[in-house]
Coordinates of C-alpha atoms in Angstrom, one line a residue:
X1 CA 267.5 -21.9 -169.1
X2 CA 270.9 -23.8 -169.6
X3 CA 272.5 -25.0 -167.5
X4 CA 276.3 -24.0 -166.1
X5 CA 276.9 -25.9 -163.8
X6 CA 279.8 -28.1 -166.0
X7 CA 281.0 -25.2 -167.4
X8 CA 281.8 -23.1 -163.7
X9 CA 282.5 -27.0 -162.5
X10 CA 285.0 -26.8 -165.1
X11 CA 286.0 -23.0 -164.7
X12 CA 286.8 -23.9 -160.6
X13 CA 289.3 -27.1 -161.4
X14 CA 291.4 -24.5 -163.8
X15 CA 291.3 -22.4 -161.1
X16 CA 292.5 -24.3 -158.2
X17 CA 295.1 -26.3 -160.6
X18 CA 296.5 -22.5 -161.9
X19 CA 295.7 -20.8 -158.5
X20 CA 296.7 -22.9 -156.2
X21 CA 298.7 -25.9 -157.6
X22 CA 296.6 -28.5 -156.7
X23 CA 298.0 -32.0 -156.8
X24 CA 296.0 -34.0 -159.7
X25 CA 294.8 -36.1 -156.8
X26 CA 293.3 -33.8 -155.4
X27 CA 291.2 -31.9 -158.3
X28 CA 290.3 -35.8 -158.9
X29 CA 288.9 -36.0 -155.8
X30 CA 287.0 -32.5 -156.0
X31 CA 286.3 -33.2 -158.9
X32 CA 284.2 -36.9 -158.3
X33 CA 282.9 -35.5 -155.2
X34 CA 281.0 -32.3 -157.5
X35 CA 280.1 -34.6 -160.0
X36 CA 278.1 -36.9 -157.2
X37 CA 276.8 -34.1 -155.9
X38 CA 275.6 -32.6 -158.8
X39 CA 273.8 -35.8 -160.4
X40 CA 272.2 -36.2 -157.1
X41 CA 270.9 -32.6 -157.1
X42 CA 269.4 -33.4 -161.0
X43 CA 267.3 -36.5 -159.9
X44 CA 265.6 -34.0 -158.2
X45 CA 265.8 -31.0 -161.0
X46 CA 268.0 -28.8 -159.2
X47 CA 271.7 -27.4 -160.7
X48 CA 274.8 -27.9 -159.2
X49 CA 275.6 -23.7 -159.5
X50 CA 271.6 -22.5 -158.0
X51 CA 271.8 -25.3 -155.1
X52 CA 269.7 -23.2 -151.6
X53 CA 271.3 -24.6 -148.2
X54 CA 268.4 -26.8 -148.2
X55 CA 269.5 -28.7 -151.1
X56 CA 273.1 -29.5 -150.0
X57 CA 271.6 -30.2 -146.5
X58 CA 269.2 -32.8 -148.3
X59 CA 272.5 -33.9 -150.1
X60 CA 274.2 -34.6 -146.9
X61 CA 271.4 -36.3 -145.6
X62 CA 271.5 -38.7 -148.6
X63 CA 274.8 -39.7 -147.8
X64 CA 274.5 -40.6 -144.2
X65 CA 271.5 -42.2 -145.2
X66 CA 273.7 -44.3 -147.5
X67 CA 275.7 -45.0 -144.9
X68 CA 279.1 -42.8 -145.6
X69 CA 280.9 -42.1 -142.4
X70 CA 281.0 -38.4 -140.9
X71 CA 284.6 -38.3 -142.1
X72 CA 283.5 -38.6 -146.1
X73 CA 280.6 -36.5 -145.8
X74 CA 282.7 -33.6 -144.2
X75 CA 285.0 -34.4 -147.2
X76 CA 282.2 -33.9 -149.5
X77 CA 281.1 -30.4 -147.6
X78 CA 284.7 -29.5 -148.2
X79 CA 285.0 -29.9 -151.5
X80 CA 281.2 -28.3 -152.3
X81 CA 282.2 -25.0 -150.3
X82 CA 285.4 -24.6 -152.2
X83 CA 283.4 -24.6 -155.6
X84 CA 280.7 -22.4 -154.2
X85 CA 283.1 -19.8 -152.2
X86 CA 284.5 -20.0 -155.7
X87 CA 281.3 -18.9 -157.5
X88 CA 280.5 -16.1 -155.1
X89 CA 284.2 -14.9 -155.4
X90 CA 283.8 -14.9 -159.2
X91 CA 280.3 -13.1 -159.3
X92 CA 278.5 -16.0 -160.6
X93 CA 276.3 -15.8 -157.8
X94 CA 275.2 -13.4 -154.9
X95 CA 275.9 -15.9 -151.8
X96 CA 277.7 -18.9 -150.1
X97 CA 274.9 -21.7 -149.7
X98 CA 277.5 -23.6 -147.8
X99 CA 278.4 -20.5 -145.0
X100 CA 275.0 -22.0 -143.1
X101 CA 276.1 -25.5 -143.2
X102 CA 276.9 -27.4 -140.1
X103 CA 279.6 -30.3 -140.5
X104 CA 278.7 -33.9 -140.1
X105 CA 279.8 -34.8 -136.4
X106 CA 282.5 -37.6 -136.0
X107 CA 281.0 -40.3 -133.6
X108 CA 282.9 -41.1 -130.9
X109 CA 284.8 -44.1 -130.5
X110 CA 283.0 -46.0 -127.4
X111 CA 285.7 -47.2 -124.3
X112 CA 287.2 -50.2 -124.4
X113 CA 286.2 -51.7 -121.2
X114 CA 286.1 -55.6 -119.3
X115 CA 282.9 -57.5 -118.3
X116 CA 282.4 -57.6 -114.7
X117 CA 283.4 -61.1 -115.0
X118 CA 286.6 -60.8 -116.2
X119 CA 288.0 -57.5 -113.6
X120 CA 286.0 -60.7 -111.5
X121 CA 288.4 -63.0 -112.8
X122 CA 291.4 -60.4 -113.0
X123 CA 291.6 -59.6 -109.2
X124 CA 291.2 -63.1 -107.7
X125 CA 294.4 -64.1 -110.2
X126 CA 296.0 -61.3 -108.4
X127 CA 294.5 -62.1 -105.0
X128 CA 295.4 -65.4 -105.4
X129 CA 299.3 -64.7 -106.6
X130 CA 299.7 -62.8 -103.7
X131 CA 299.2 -65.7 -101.3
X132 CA 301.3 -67.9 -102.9
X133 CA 304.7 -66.8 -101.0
X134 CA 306.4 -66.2 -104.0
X135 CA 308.3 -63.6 -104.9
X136 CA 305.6 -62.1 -102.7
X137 CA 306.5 -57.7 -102.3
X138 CA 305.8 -57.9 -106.4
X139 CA 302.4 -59.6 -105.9
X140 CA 301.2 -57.9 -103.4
X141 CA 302.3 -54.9 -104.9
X142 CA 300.4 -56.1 -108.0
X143 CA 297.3 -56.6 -106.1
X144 CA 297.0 -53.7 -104.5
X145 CA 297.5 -51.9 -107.5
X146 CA 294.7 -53.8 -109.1
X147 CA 292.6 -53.3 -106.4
X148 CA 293.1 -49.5 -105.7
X149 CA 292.9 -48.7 -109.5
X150 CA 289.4 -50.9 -110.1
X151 CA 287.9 -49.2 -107.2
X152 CA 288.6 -45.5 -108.0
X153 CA 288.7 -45.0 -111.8
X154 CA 292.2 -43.4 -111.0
X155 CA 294.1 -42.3 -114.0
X156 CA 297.4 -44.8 -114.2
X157 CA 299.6 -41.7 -113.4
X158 CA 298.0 -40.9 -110.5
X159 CA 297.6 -44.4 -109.0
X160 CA 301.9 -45.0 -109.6
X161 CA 302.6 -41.7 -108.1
X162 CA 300.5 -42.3 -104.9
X163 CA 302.1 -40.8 -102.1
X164 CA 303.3 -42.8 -99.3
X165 CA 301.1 -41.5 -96.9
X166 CA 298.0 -42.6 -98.0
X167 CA 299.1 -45.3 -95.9
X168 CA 298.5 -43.0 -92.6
X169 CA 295.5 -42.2 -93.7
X170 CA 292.4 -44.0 -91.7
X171 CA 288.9 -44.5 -93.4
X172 CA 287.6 -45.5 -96.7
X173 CA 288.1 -42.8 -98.5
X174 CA 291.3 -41.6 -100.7
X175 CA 292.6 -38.1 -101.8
X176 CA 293.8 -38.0 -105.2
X177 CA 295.7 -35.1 -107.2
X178 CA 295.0 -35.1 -110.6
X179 CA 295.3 -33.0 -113.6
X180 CA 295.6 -28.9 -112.4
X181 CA 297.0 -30.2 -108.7
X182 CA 293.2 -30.4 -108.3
X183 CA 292.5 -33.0 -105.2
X184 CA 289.1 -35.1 -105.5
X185 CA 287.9 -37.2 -102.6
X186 CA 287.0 -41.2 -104.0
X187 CA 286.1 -44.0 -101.7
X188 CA 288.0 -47.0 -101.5
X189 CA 286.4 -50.9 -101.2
X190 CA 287.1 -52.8 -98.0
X191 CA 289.1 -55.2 -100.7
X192 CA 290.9 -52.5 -101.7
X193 CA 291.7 -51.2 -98.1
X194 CA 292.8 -54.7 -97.4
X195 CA 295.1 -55.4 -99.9
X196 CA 296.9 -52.0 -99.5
X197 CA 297.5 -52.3 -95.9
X198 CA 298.7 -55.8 -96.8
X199 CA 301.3 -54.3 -99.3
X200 CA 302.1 -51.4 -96.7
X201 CA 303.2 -53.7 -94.3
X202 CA 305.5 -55.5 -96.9
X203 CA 307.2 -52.2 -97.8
X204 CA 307.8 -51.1 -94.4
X205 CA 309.8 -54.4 -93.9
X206 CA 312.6 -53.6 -96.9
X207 CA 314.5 -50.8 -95.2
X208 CA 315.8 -49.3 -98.1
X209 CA 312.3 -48.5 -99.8
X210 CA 310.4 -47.6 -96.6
X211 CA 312.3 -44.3 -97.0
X212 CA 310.5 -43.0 -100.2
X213 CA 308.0 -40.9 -100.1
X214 CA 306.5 -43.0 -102.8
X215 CA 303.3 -46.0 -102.1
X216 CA 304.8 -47.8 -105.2
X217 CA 308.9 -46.9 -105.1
X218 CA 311.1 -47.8 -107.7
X219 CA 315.1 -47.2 -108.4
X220 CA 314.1 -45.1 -111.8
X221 CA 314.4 -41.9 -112.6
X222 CA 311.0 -40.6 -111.3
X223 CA 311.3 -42.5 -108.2
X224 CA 307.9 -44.1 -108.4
X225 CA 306.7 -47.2 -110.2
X226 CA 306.5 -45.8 -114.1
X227 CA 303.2 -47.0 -115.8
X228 CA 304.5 -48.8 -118.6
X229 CA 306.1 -51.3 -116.4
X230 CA 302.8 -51.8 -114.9
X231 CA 301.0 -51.9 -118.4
X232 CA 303.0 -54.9 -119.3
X233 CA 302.5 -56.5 -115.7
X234 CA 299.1 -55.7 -115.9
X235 CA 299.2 -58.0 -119.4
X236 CA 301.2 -60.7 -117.6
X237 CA 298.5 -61.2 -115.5
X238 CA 295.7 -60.9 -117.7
X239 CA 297.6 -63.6 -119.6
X240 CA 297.4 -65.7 -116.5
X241 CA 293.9 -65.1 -116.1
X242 CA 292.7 -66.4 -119.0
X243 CA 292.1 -63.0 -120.8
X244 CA 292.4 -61.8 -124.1
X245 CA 295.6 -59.5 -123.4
X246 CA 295.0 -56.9 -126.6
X247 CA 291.6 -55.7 -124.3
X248 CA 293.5 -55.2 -121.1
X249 CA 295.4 -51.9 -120.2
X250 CA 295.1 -49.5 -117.1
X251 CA 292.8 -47.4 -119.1
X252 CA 290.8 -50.2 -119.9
X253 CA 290.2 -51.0 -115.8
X254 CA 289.9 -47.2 -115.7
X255 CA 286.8 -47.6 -118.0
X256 CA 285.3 -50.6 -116.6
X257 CA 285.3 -48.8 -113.3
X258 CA 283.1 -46.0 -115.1
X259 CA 281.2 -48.3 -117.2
X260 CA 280.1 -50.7 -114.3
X261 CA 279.1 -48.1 -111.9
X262 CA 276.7 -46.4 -114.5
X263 CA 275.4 -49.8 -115.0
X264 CA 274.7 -50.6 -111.6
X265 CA 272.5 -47.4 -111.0
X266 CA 275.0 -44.6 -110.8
X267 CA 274.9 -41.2 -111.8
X268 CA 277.1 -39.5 -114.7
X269 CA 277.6 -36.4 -112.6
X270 CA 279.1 -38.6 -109.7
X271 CA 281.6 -40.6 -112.0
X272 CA 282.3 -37.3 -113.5
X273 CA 283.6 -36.3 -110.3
X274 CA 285.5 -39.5 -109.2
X275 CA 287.0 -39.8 -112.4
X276 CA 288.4 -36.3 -111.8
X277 CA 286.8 -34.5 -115.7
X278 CA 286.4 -31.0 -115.4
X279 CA 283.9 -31.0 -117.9
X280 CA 280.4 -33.2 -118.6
X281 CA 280.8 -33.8 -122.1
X282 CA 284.3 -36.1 -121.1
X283 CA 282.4 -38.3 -119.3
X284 CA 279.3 -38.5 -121.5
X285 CA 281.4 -41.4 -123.7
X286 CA 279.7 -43.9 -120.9
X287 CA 275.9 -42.2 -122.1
X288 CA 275.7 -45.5 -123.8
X289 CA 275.9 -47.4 -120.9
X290 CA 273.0 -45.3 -119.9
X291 CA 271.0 -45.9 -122.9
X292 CA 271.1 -49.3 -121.9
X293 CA 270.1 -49.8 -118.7
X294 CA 267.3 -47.3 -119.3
X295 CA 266.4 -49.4 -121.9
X296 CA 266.3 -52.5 -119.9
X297 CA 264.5 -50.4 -117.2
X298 CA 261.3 -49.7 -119.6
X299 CA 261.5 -53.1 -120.7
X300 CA 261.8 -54.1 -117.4
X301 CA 259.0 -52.3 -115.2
X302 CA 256.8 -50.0 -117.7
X303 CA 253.4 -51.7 -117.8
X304 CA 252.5 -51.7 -121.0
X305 CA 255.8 -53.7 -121.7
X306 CA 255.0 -55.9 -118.7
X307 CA 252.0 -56.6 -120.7
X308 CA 253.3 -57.5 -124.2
X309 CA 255.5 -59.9 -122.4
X310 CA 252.6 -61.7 -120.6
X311 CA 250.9 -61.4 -124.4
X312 CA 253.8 -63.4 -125.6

């Protein structure tokens, strides 16, 4: 039987250049990404215009396997369920093999995040700064920033627009409104209690500030400290630290937070709730962190591995 798959090939690049005024770099591109798939679909004897699902799906399959990112192989889907919705539309054949197809999923990008060393390294700069009597309300309020945000996993917006009266508040644990107004309850270190009483005591000696009804006060517009200026203070410091400043930002401490806790034993459903995501899938970015440690576990404690080791 011969074979039409260059003539409809042919028949659906008129179509979308007369149709639809298709830029000529883009029937290029359709028309190198039918030609792949078509001479990959005749190494195994199959046409390009009588491909089953199971064909394409084998198709896609080649590509990860070849190493094309999700992004190209969606590209590829794209361009092969034009040309087939094409065929169907036409009459040159009775279905869509492409309708069943699922697209490739994009990975997602894993956190930034900071070694336990270097948050290590990060808060005794800032510790340290603070007890050096100079230009001390501004190091304090640097530490307890650093100290509050590391131990909750508090977005940056939340931590500048801490009320005031968290100061009132005994016990070691903190209320925090985040997105929705919805409140969540997160427990605060006894470093991070310290170093916030410290700081409270400093603000209620400037008169002027002690009347806002802001932790972090500032003379701008929202009243509050506004995250940007402690993004770049936050990079000052990691400067003085000795750490690369491109890997530092309050999101990045926000991450470490997450990333140490699941590493040290710590359920995803309980970061979930102290990093204040409604829903699972948010927090399952850290599932690698997971993977890990139960990888370590096994190697760790499973007896047959305790056994290879000893074989070793």
């Amino acid at each position: 039987m011969t074979d039409l798959s260059e003539a409809h090939l042919e028949a659906f690049l008129e179509m979308m250049s007369a149709e639809r005024g298709a830029a000529i770099n883009t029937l290029q591109s359709y028309e190198r990404d039918l030609r792949d798939a078509r001479s990959f679909l005749r190494s195994s004897g199959t046409r390009l215009n009588s491909a089953t699902a199971d064909d394409l799906r084998r198709y896609l399959s080649h590509l990860a396997g070849e190493g094309f990112k999700a992004s190209s192989q969606a590209r590829r889907l794209s361009a092969l369920r034009q040309f087939y919705k094409f065929l169907y539309a036409e009459g040159l054949r009775g279905d869509d093999p492409t309708g069943i197809l699922d697209a490739p999923k994009k990975a997602r990008a894993l956190p930034k995040t900071l070694s336990i060393d270097d948050v290590t390294r990060l808060i005794g700069q800032a510790e340290t700064e603070a007890a050096s009597g100079e230009d001390t309300f501004a190091k304090l309020r640097m530490h307890a920033l650093i100290e509050l945000l590391y131990a909750t996993g508090m977005r940056v917006s939340e931590l500048v627009s801490l009320p005031a009266s968290v100061l009132a508040q005994d016990g070691r644990f903190l209320v925090i409104r985040g997105k929705g107004n919805k409140d969540r309850l997160v427990p605060l270190s006894q470093a991070a209690i310290r170093a916030m009483q410290t700081y409270g005591d400093a603000l209620r000696r400037r008169a002027a500030e002690a009347e806002s009804p802001w932790l972090f006060p500032s003379s701008g517009k929202s009243g509050h400290l506004p995250r940007q200026v402690f993004a770049r203070d936050l990079k000052s410091l990691a400067a003085r630290a000795g750490i690369r400043v491109a890997a530092i930002s309050p999101h990045v401490l926000r991450h470490a937070f997450a990333s140490h806790l699941l590493a040290n034993g710590a359920d995803l459903r309980a970061v979930q709730e102290l990093l204040g995501h409604s829903d699972i899938s948010t927090t399952q970015i850290y599932t690698h962190v997971l993977e890990e440690r139960l990888h370590e576990l096994v190697q760790n404690h499973h007896p047959l591995a305790k056994q290879a080791k000893k074989q070793d």
